[in-house]
Short mmCIF file of C-alpha atoms and ligand atoms in Angstrom, two decimals:
data_model
loop_
_atom_site.label_atom_id
_atom_site.label_comp_id
_atom_site.label_asym_id
_atom_site.label_seq_id
_atom_site.Cartn_x
_atom_site.Cartn_y
_atom_site.Cartn_z
CA MET A 134 7.22 8.21 -56.82
CA ASP A 135 3.89 7.69 -58.60
CA LYS A 136 1.06 10.17 -58.92
CA LEU A 137 -2.59 9.98 -59.98
CA ILE A 138 -4.02 12.16 -62.76
CA ILE A 139 -7.81 12.50 -62.57
CA LYS A 140 -10.06 14.29 -65.05
CA GLY A 141 -13.25 15.10 -63.15
CA GLY A 142 -16.87 14.91 -64.30
CA LYS A 143 -17.44 11.21 -65.02
CA LYS A 144 -20.32 9.39 -63.31
CA LEU A 145 -19.27 6.07 -61.74
CA LYS A 146 -21.40 3.21 -63.07
CA GLY A 147 -21.07 -0.58 -62.91
CA ARG A 148 -19.70 -3.09 -60.42
CA VAL A 149 -16.71 -2.93 -58.10
CA ASP A 150 -15.34 -5.88 -56.12
CA ILE A 151 -14.47 -5.17 -52.48
CA SER A 152 -11.17 -6.64 -51.24
CA GLY A 153 -10.40 -8.25 -47.88
CA ALA A 154 -10.17 -6.00 -44.83
CA LYS A 155 -6.72 -4.48 -44.18
CA ASN A 156 -7.59 -3.85 -40.52
CA ALA A 157 -8.62 -7.47 -40.01
CA ALA A 158 -5.56 -8.77 -41.85
CA LEU A 159 -3.02 -7.02 -39.62
CA PRO A 160 -4.10 -8.40 -36.21
CA ILE A 161 -4.93 -11.81 -37.73
CA LEU A 162 -1.48 -12.11 -39.31
CA ALA A 163 -0.01 -11.11 -35.93
CA ALA A 164 -2.14 -13.84 -34.30
CA THR A 165 -0.25 -16.51 -36.29
CA LEU A 166 2.55 -15.92 -33.76
CA LEU A 167 0.36 -17.74 -31.21
CA THR A 168 1.11 -21.11 -32.83
CA ASP A 169 4.08 -22.83 -34.46
CA GLU A 170 1.73 -24.68 -36.81
CA ARG A 171 0.90 -23.59 -40.37
CA CYS A 172 -1.83 -20.96 -40.80
CA ILE A 173 -3.60 -20.10 -44.06
CA VAL A 174 -5.19 -16.66 -44.40
CA LYS A 175 -7.38 -16.02 -47.46
CA ASN A 176 -8.83 -12.89 -49.12
CA VAL A 177 -5.74 -10.88 -48.14
CA PRO A 178 -5.49 -7.63 -50.15
CA MET A 179 -2.25 -6.69 -51.91
CA LEU A 180 -1.32 -3.57 -49.87
CA THR A 181 1.96 -2.08 -48.62
CA ASP A 182 0.73 -2.31 -45.00
CA ILE A 183 0.33 -6.06 -45.49
CA THR A 184 3.80 -6.28 -47.06
CA THR A 185 5.19 -4.49 -44.00
CA MET A 186 3.47 -6.94 -41.64
CA ILE A 187 4.85 -9.86 -43.70
CA LYS A 188 8.37 -8.41 -43.31
CA ILE A 189 7.86 -8.04 -39.55
CA LEU A 190 6.70 -11.66 -39.29
CA GLY A 191 9.85 -12.58 -41.22
CA GLU A 192 11.93 -10.81 -38.55
CA LEU A 193 10.00 -12.87 -35.98
CA GLY A 194 10.92 -16.20 -37.52
CA LYS A 195 7.87 -16.78 -39.70
CA SER A 196 7.95 -17.63 -43.42
CA VAL A 197 5.02 -16.12 -45.36
CA LYS A 198 4.24 -17.23 -48.90
CA ARG A 199 1.65 -15.41 -50.99
CA VAL A 200 -0.37 -17.38 -53.56
CA GLY A 201 -2.78 -14.86 -55.11
CA SER A 202 -4.83 -13.47 -52.21
CA THR A 203 -3.87 -16.38 -49.92
CA LEU A 204 -1.01 -16.20 -47.42
CA VAL A 205 0.57 -19.39 -46.04
CA VAL A 206 2.37 -18.71 -42.72
CA LYS A 207 4.86 -21.23 -41.31
CA THR A 208 7.38 -21.14 -38.46
CA GLN A 209 11.11 -21.23 -39.16
CA ASP A 210 12.62 -19.87 -35.95
CA LYS A 211 10.50 -19.46 -32.82
CA SER A 212 13.34 -17.91 -30.85
CA ARG A 213 13.13 -14.57 -32.69
CA CYS A 214 11.36 -11.90 -30.63
CA VAL A 215 12.47 -8.48 -31.93
CA ALA A 216 10.23 -6.30 -34.12
CA PRO A 217 12.68 -3.67 -35.39
CA TYR A 218 12.31 0.12 -35.44
CA GLU A 219 12.89 0.47 -39.17
CA LEU A 220 9.78 -1.61 -39.88
CA VAL A 221 7.48 -0.81 -36.94
CA SER A 222 8.03 2.95 -37.38
CA THR A 223 6.55 2.77 -40.91
CA MET A 224 3.25 1.26 -39.81
CA ARG A 225 1.52 1.80 -36.50
CA GLY A 226 -0.55 -1.36 -36.90
CA SER A 227 2.60 -3.44 -36.29
CA ILE A 228 2.20 -2.77 -32.55
CA CYS A 229 -0.26 -5.70 -32.53
CA VAL A 230 2.58 -8.23 -32.66
CA LEU A 231 3.39 -7.36 -29.02
CA GLY A 232 0.48 -9.25 -27.42
CA PRO A 233 0.84 -12.56 -29.28
CA LEU A 234 4.65 -12.51 -29.01
CA VAL A 235 4.67 -12.11 -25.26
CA GLY A 236 1.67 -14.46 -24.92
CA LYS A 237 3.31 -17.32 -26.82
CA ARG A 238 7.08 -16.81 -26.64
CA LYS A 239 6.98 -15.14 -23.22
CA LYS A 240 9.27 -12.34 -24.34
CA ALA A 241 9.11 -9.50 -26.84
CA LYS A 242 11.08 -6.45 -27.94
CA VAL A 243 8.92 -4.20 -30.10
CA SER A 244 9.80 -0.70 -31.24
CA PHE A 245 7.53 2.09 -30.09
CA PRO A 246 5.26 2.85 -33.08
CA GLY A 247 5.56 6.32 -34.64
CA GLY A 248 2.81 8.91 -34.53
CA CYS A 249 1.37 10.05 -37.81
CA VAL A 250 -0.39 12.96 -39.48
CA ILE A 251 -3.73 12.15 -37.86
CA GLY A 252 -2.29 12.92 -34.44
CA PRO A 253 -0.35 11.32 -31.57
CA ARG A 254 -0.93 7.60 -31.45
CA PRO A 255 -0.46 6.72 -27.75
CA ILE A 256 -0.30 3.09 -26.63
CA ASP A 257 -0.96 3.60 -22.90
CA LEU A 258 -4.07 1.37 -23.03
CA HIS A 259 -2.09 -1.44 -24.70
CA LEU A 260 0.57 -1.33 -21.97
CA LYS A 261 -1.98 -0.98 -19.15
CA GLY A 262 -3.91 -4.05 -20.30
CA LEU A 263 -0.76 -6.15 -20.72
CA ARG A 264 0.53 -5.11 -17.28
CA ASP A 265 -2.88 -6.02 -15.77
CA LEU A 266 -2.25 -9.55 -17.10
CA GLY A 267 0.97 -9.67 -15.10
CA ILE A 268 3.24 -9.04 -18.08
CA GLY A 269 6.42 -7.16 -17.25
CA ILE A 270 6.62 -4.10 -19.51
CA ASN A 271 9.70 -1.86 -19.69
CA VAL A 272 10.50 0.88 -22.17
CA LYS A 273 14.16 1.20 -23.15
CA GLY A 274 15.86 2.91 -26.06
CA GLY A 275 12.57 3.41 -27.94
CA TYR A 276 11.64 -0.25 -27.52
CA ILE A 277 8.97 -1.94 -25.44
CA ILE A 278 10.45 -4.97 -23.65
CA GLY A 279 7.80 -7.49 -22.61
CA ASN A 280 8.28 -10.37 -20.16
CA GLY A 281 5.42 -12.85 -20.11
CA LYS A 282 6.73 -15.57 -17.82
CA GLU A 283 3.68 -15.39 -15.58
CA ILE A 284 0.50 -14.34 -17.42
CA LYS A 285 -2.62 -14.68 -15.32
CA GLY A 286 -6.17 -14.00 -16.42
CA THR A 287 -7.87 -11.01 -14.78
CA ARG A 288 -10.56 -8.37 -15.31
CA ILE A 289 -9.38 -5.43 -17.42
CA TYR A 290 -11.07 -2.11 -18.17
CA LEU A 291 -9.74 -0.93 -21.55
CA GLY A 292 -11.66 2.33 -22.14
CA GLY A 293 -9.64 5.48 -22.71
CA HIS A 294 -10.25 9.21 -23.15
CA PHE A 295 -11.59 8.54 -26.66
CA GLY A 296 -13.49 5.39 -25.78
CA SER A 297 -12.42 1.89 -26.82
CA SER A 298 -9.18 1.09 -28.66
CA VAL A 299 -9.16 -1.34 -31.58
CA LEU A 300 -5.56 -2.50 -31.49
CA ALA A 301 -5.27 -2.34 -27.69
CA THR A 302 -8.23 -4.75 -27.60
CA ALA A 303 -6.46 -6.96 -30.16
CA ASN A 304 -3.17 -6.91 -28.24
CA VAL A 305 -4.67 -7.69 -24.84
CA LEU A 306 -6.98 -10.34 -26.31
CA MET A 307 -4.07 -12.11 -28.00
CA ALA A 308 -1.97 -11.98 -24.82
CA SER A 309 -4.80 -13.53 -22.79
CA VAL A 310 -5.75 -16.58 -24.89
CA LEU A 311 -2.83 -18.67 -23.54
CA ALA A 312 -2.92 -17.16 -20.03
CA LYS A 313 -3.71 -19.16 -16.88
CA GLY A 314 -7.35 -18.66 -15.93
CA LYS A 315 -10.11 -16.36 -17.12
CA THR A 316 -9.84 -12.81 -18.48
CA VAL A 317 -12.65 -10.29 -18.94
CA ILE A 318 -12.01 -7.22 -21.11
CA GLU A 319 -14.51 -4.42 -20.44
CA ASN A 320 -15.01 -1.58 -22.93
CA ALA A 321 -13.43 -3.72 -25.62
CA ALA A 322 -13.59 -2.46 -29.22
CA CYS A 323 -16.66 -3.76 -31.10
CA GLU A 324 -15.27 -3.24 -34.61
CA PRO A 325 -16.05 -6.07 -37.12
CA GLU A 326 -12.29 -6.54 -37.55
CA ILE A 327 -12.02 -7.51 -33.86
CA ALA A 328 -14.92 -9.95 -34.32
CA ASP A 329 -13.02 -11.43 -37.28
CA LEU A 330 -9.88 -11.77 -35.11
CA VAL A 331 -11.99 -13.62 -32.51
CA ARG A 332 -13.27 -15.99 -35.20
CA PHE A 333 -9.66 -16.70 -36.23
CA LEU A 334 -8.52 -17.29 -32.62
CA LYS A 335 -11.47 -19.63 -31.95
CA LYS A 336 -10.52 -21.66 -35.05
CA MET A 337 -7.06 -21.98 -33.43
CA GLY A 338 -8.75 -23.39 -30.31
CA ALA A 339 -9.10 -20.27 -28.16
CA LYS A 340 -12.09 -19.98 -25.82
CA ILE A 341 -13.66 -16.53 -26.28
CA HIS A 342 -17.19 -15.15 -25.79
CA GLY A 343 -18.59 -11.73 -26.68
CA ALA A 344 -17.16 -11.10 -30.16
CA GLY A 345 -18.37 -7.69 -31.40
CA SER A 346 -19.56 -6.64 -27.94
CA PRO A 347 -17.86 -4.32 -25.43
CA ARG A 348 -17.25 -7.28 -23.08
CA LEU A 349 -14.94 -10.12 -24.10
CA GLU A 350 -14.62 -13.21 -21.86
CA ILE A 351 -11.56 -15.41 -22.46
CA SER A 352 -10.73 -18.75 -20.80
CA GLY A 353 -7.02 -19.42 -21.23
CA VAL A 354 -5.98 -22.67 -22.98
CA ARG A 355 -2.62 -24.42 -23.06
CA TYR A 356 -2.11 -24.67 -26.80
CA LEU A 357 -3.34 -23.16 -30.06
CA LYS A 358 -3.17 -24.93 -33.42
CA GLY A 359 -2.89 -23.65 -36.98
CA CYS A 360 -6.03 -22.95 -38.99
CA THR A 361 -7.45 -21.62 -42.26
CA HIS A 362 -9.47 -18.40 -42.39
CA ALA A 363 -10.88 -16.01 -45.00
CA LEU A 364 -10.91 -12.31 -44.04
CA ILE A 365 -14.11 -10.24 -44.00
CA PRO A 366 -14.44 -7.61 -46.75
CA ASP A 367 -13.00 -4.14 -46.12
CA ARG A 368 -15.83 -1.90 -44.89
CA ILE A 369 -13.72 1.27 -45.20
CA GLU A 370 -12.84 0.49 -48.81
CA ALA A 371 -16.54 -0.19 -49.43
CA GLY A 372 -17.58 3.07 -47.73
CA THR A 373 -15.06 4.96 -49.83
CA TYR A 374 -16.58 3.61 -53.07
CA MET A 375 -20.09 4.32 -51.80
CA LEU A 376 -19.17 7.97 -51.25
CA ALA A 377 -17.35 8.08 -54.61
CA THR A 378 -20.57 6.90 -56.28
CA ALA A 379 -22.61 9.59 -54.50
CA ILE A 380 -20.18 12.42 -55.26
CA THR A 381 -20.17 11.56 -59.00
CA LYS A 382 -23.98 11.09 -59.09
CA GLY A 383 -23.45 7.50 -60.22
CA ASP A 384 -24.95 4.04 -59.81
CA VAL A 385 -22.58 1.32 -58.57
CA TYR A 386 -22.95 -2.20 -57.19
CA LEU A 387 -20.33 -3.08 -54.56
CA ARG A 388 -19.89 -6.85 -54.73
CA GLY A 389 -18.84 -8.10 -51.27
CA GLY A 390 -19.87 -4.88 -49.52
CA GLN A 391 -21.23 -5.91 -46.10
CA PHE A 392 -24.37 -3.78 -45.55
CA ASP A 393 -24.61 -4.73 -41.84
CA ASN A 394 -21.07 -3.44 -41.10
CA LEU A 395 -21.80 0.00 -42.58
CA LEU A 396 -25.08 1.01 -40.92
CA ALA A 397 -23.80 4.35 -39.54
CA LEU A 398 -22.56 5.44 -42.99
CA ILE A 399 -25.71 4.14 -44.72
CA ASP A 400 -27.89 6.02 -42.23
CA LYS A 401 -26.07 9.29 -42.97
CA MET A 402 -25.95 8.79 -46.75
CA ARG A 403 -29.70 8.02 -46.81
CA GLU A 404 -30.30 11.16 -44.72
CA ALA A 405 -28.38 13.05 -47.41
CA GLY A 406 -30.72 11.59 -50.05
CA VAL A 407 -28.61 8.78 -51.57
CA SER A 408 -30.37 5.51 -52.47
CA ILE A 409 -28.66 2.51 -50.80
CA GLU A 410 -29.99 -1.04 -50.90
CA LYS A 411 -28.76 -4.42 -49.75
CA LYS A 412 -28.66 -6.64 -52.85
CA GLY A 413 -27.43 -10.25 -52.93
CA LYS A 414 -23.91 -10.33 -51.51
CA GLY A 415 -23.40 -6.62 -51.86
CA ILE A 416 -24.71 -3.08 -51.80
CA ARG A 417 -26.20 -0.95 -54.59
CA VAL A 418 -25.61 2.80 -54.30
CA ARG A 419 -27.48 5.22 -56.56
CA HIS A 420 -27.68 8.99 -56.82
CA VAL A 421 -31.40 9.67 -57.23
CA LYS A 422 -31.89 13.33 -56.24
CA GLY A 423 -30.06 16.40 -54.90
CA ILE A 424 -27.76 15.68 -51.96
CA LYS A 425 -28.70 17.43 -48.71
CA PRO A 426 -26.21 18.76 -46.11
CA ILE A 427 -25.87 16.64 -42.96
CA ASP A 428 -24.06 16.67 -39.61
CA VAL A 429 -21.72 13.78 -38.72
CA THR A 430 -19.85 12.85 -35.53
CA THR A 431 -17.25 10.09 -35.58
CA LEU A 432 -17.46 7.51 -32.78
CA PRO A 433 -16.14 4.03 -31.98
CA TYR A 434 -18.03 1.24 -33.82
CA PRO A 435 -20.97 1.01 -34.37
CA GLY A 436 -20.74 4.82 -34.61
CA PHE A 437 -19.71 6.69 -37.77
CA PRO A 438 -16.17 5.50 -38.65
CA THR A 439 -13.37 8.05 -38.30
CA ASP A 440 -11.79 6.32 -41.33
CA LEU A 441 -14.66 7.61 -43.53
CA GLN A 442 -14.69 11.16 -42.14
CA ALA A 443 -12.45 12.69 -44.80
CA GLN A 444 -14.33 11.00 -47.64
CA MET A 445 -17.70 12.24 -46.31
CA MET A 446 -16.20 15.73 -46.09
CA ALA A 447 -15.43 15.64 -49.82
CA LEU A 448 -19.09 14.88 -50.54
CA MET A 449 -20.30 17.64 -48.23
CA ALA A 450 -17.85 20.10 -49.84
CA ILE A 451 -20.05 20.20 -52.97
CA THR A 452 -23.38 19.87 -51.18
CA GLN A 453 -25.36 23.13 -51.08
CA GLY A 454 -25.86 24.34 -47.49
CA ILE A 455 -23.89 24.02 -44.26
CA SER A 456 -22.64 20.65 -42.96
CA VAL A 457 -20.75 20.00 -39.74
CA ILE A 458 -18.34 17.10 -39.21
CA THR A 459 -17.14 16.50 -35.64
CA GLU A 460 -14.11 14.25 -35.14
CA LYS A 461 -14.24 12.56 -31.73
CA ILE A 462 -11.62 9.85 -32.25
CA TYR A 463 -8.65 11.82 -33.63
CA PRO A 464 -9.33 15.53 -32.99
CA GLU A 465 -6.43 16.48 -35.31
CA ARG A 466 -7.60 14.37 -38.23
CA PHE A 467 -8.29 17.29 -40.57
CA ILE A 468 -5.17 17.54 -42.73
CA HIS A 469 -7.39 17.08 -45.81
CA ILE A 470 -9.17 20.42 -45.20
CA SER A 471 -6.31 22.54 -46.56
CA GLU A 472 -6.04 20.45 -49.73
CA LEU A 473 -9.81 20.42 -50.30
CA ASN A 474 -9.85 24.21 -49.84
CA ARG A 475 -7.12 24.49 -52.48
CA MET A 476 -9.62 22.83 -54.82
CA GLY A 477 -12.20 25.50 -54.03
CA ALA A 478 -13.95 24.02 -51.00
CA ARG A 479 -15.04 26.36 -48.19
CA ILE A 480 -14.26 24.53 -44.95
CA VAL A 481 -13.28 26.08 -41.63
CA LEU A 482 -12.20 24.36 -38.43
CA GLU A 483 -13.68 25.28 -35.04
CA GLY A 484 -11.89 22.95 -32.56
CA PRO A 485 -12.97 19.35 -33.36
CA ASN A 486 -15.71 20.67 -35.68
CA ALA A 487 -15.28 21.20 -39.42
CA ILE A 488 -17.87 23.66 -40.78
CA ILE A 489 -18.43 23.00 -44.47
CA LYS A 490 -20.16 25.53 -46.73
CA GLY A 491 -21.07 23.66 -49.90
CA VAL A 492 -19.83 25.17 -53.17
CA GLU A 493 -21.17 24.84 -56.74
CA HIS A 494 -18.11 22.96 -57.88
CA LEU A 495 -14.49 22.12 -57.03
CA SER A 496 -11.62 22.88 -59.39
CA GLY A 497 -8.89 20.43 -60.26
CA ALA A 498 -5.44 21.24 -58.84
CA PRO A 499 -2.11 19.64 -57.96
CA VAL A 500 -2.52 18.27 -54.40
CA MET A 501 -0.47 16.10 -52.09
CA ALA A 502 -1.59 12.92 -50.35
CA SER A 503 -0.86 12.75 -46.64
CA ASP A 504 -2.58 10.10 -44.55
CA LEU A 505 -4.35 7.15 -46.13
CA ARG A 506 -7.94 8.36 -45.77
CA ALA A 507 -7.22 12.05 -46.37
CA SER A 508 -5.71 10.93 -49.69
CA ALA A 509 -8.90 9.03 -50.50
CA SER A 510 -10.91 12.22 -49.96
CA LEU A 511 -8.69 13.99 -52.51
CA VAL A 512 -9.42 11.23 -55.04
CA LEU A 513 -13.17 11.72 -54.49
CA ALA A 514 -12.77 15.49 -54.89
CA GLY A 515 -10.79 14.96 -58.10
CA LEU A 516 -13.49 12.68 -59.51
CA VAL A 517 -16.02 15.51 -59.35
CA ALA A 518 -13.82 18.62 -59.80
CA LYS A 519 -13.84 20.64 -63.02
CA GLY A 520 -10.56 20.03 -64.81
CA THR A 521 -7.58 17.89 -63.88
CA THR A 522 -6.35 16.94 -60.42
CA GLU A 523 -2.84 15.61 -59.86
CA ILE A 524 -2.30 13.76 -56.57
CA SER A 525 1.34 13.19 -55.58
CA ARG A 526 2.79 10.91 -52.85
CA ILE A 527 0.13 8.28 -53.53
CA TYR A 528 2.17 5.67 -51.67
CA HIS A 529 -0.17 6.72 -48.83
CA LEU A 530 -3.09 5.34 -50.85
CA ASP A 531 -1.27 2.13 -51.72
CA ARG A 532 -1.15 1.35 -47.99
CA GLY A 533 -4.89 0.78 -47.82
CA TYR A 534 -6.54 0.60 -51.27
CA GLU A 535 -5.90 -2.37 -53.54
CA ASN A 536 -5.77 -1.46 -57.27
CA LEU A 537 -7.58 1.83 -56.62
CA GLU A 538 -7.16 3.41 -60.04
CA ILE A 539 -7.91 0.12 -61.84
CA LYS A 540 -11.13 -0.40 -59.89
CA LEU A 541 -12.16 3.23 -60.55
CA GLN A 542 -11.31 2.99 -64.28
CA LYS A 543 -13.54 -0.11 -64.54
CA ILE A 544 -16.55 1.91 -63.31
CA GLY A 545 -15.93 4.87 -65.60
CA ALA A 546 -13.47 7.21 -63.90
CA ASP A 547 -10.92 9.07 -66.01
CA ILE A 548 -7.93 8.29 -63.79
CA LYS A 549 -4.42 7.07 -64.44
CA ARG A 550 -1.25 6.38 -62.48
CA VAL A 551 1.96 7.95 -63.83
CA LYS A 552 5.57 7.93 -62.66
CA GLU A 553 6.53 11.27 -61.10
C1 EPZ B 1201 -7.39 1.35 -35.63
O1 EPZ B 1201 -6.26 2.05 -35.17
C2 EPZ B 1201 -7.32 1.42 -37.14
N1 EPZ B 1201 -6.07 0.82 -37.61
C3 EPZ B 1201 -7.39 2.87 -37.61
O2 EPZ B 1201 -7.44 2.85 -39.03
C4 EPZ B 1201 -8.67 3.50 -37.09
O3 EPZ B 1201 -8.71 4.86 -37.47
C5 EPZ B 1201 -8.72 3.36 -35.57
O4 EPZ B 1201 -8.60 1.98 -35.20
C6 EPZ B 1201 -10.02 3.90 -34.98
O5 EPZ B 1201 -11.10 3.22 -35.54
C7 EPZ B 1201 -5.97 -0.53 -37.64
O6 EPZ B 1201 -6.87 -1.25 -37.27
C8 EPZ B 1201 -4.67 -1.07 -38.17
P1 EPZ B 1201 -7.50 3.14 -31.62
P2 EPZ B 1201 -5.86 2.00 -33.60
O7 EPZ B 1201 -6.56 2.56 -30.63
O8 EPZ B 1201 -6.27 0.73 -33.01
C9 EPZ B 1201 -6.68 6.60 -28.56
C10 EPZ B 1201 -6.72 3.32 -41.19
O9 EPZ B 1201 -6.86 4.36 -41.85
N2 EPZ B 1201 -5.79 5.64 -27.89
O10 EPZ B 1201 -8.85 2.52 -31.78
O11 EPZ B 1201 -4.46 2.44 -33.48
C11 EPZ B 1201 -6.19 6.99 -29.95
O12 EPZ B 1201 -5.26 8.05 -29.88
C12 EPZ B 1201 -6.32 3.43 -39.74
O13 EPZ B 1201 -6.92 2.15 -41.63
C13 EPZ B 1201 -5.27 5.98 -26.64
O14 EPZ B 1201 -5.54 7.07 -26.11
O15 EPZ B 1201 -6.79 3.16 -33.04
C14 EPZ B 1201 -7.47 7.40 -30.63
O16 EPZ B 1201 -7.78 8.72 -30.25
C15 EPZ B 1201 -6.02 4.85 -39.32
N3 EPZ B 1201 -4.45 5.09 -26.02
C16 EPZ B 1201 -8.52 6.44 -30.04
O17 EPZ B 1201 -7.94 5.96 -28.82
C17 EPZ B 1201 -4.13 3.87 -26.56
O18 EPZ B 1201 -3.39 3.09 -25.94
C18 EPZ B 1201 -8.87 5.26 -30.92
O19 EPZ B 1201 -7.64 4.70 -31.34
C19 EPZ B 1201 -4.68 3.55 -27.82
C20 EPZ B 1201 -5.51 4.44 -28.47
#
């Protein structure tokens, strides 16, 4: 297994290119199951989660050819309907093949997705929405068996204990586009990745209103065709580099960073004293004065993204004063606290609240990556820590960050990948 070696203390300066959005790619690649025609998806990042989704599509009778950042998806066998445990259990996002499979091929057998270190990952909202559409759902031997012989449009409320659900919205949306009649999804997820999925489905011929709003209105159609689509940039990757720039007191231009998709983060970083400006087709982030402590609560979009919580915590760990980060989406998403504390941070957990007492500096140490975004927070801590930080199990990072160490090297970081 590989590990990252980071020597802290370098300011990040220069330009970084933001890749296509992983969390748009996964549902959009799943949506290719809604047609037997060729689909072309552009700006697809080279990530292990994408490789996993390509393998799952292969199990479902699709051929996927990668040409640079473009994927060409064709149909070889439309009778295949089983998404196997050994693949689905490695990536929760694969659950979003269920909706399109049962919507188009009228039957599906998809393994229950595993939980992960950020907490239980229930799918009750996915199954509730699909059942509301008249889809027969049974659970047997760790698999979800879907029967979509009679899918009828209806009104569905998709809000759960933690608010809206991104992939439940994607699944129910994709199951409804070929249904008979009209479907309304209330308390739908408003994430930009869902809006990008809607754009893709409309290019295929779907009739959908309300992209990016909590209410989606779908009029079922009889047939969807292939199409060509370029993914939006990855706002979580962009947010990670914005926080990396702030923590190293740098000055970086993020080419492709979509300012309007990051307003909650920008609001909080400006409150902390970081200079952020929309510039051309990107965002310029500059450290101009001392960073101030702030309080953050994660919420469904357009609230502060849970996927940037760990990275913000790294910045607050070396910010003089007391900061509080409250995690409202995944109350257990704090595995990074113990590793940051091993580097000298002073963070304590009070229920869903992390209380962070800023310290003068962090100290490099051997640490272990765990979930994708917790690992990113360890990279940010290593960039600013005194001494050397070794991060093992970085396959977690390779799931969601394309060429991370190469992009960081290009803007001045002293970071390298070595074989363990
Ligand atoms: C998506 O996961 C993202 N993944 C996650 O990013 C992200 O953290 C999450 O949305 C929240 O923004 C992809 O898009 C592939 P949810 P998803 O359903 O859709 C609860 C990353 O790092 N819930 O929006 O699985 C759930 O437990 C990943 O890129 C139910 O209770 O998340 C959570 O508390 C990590 N029942 C909340 O809703 C359900 O049926 C939001 O989860 C579904 C979800």
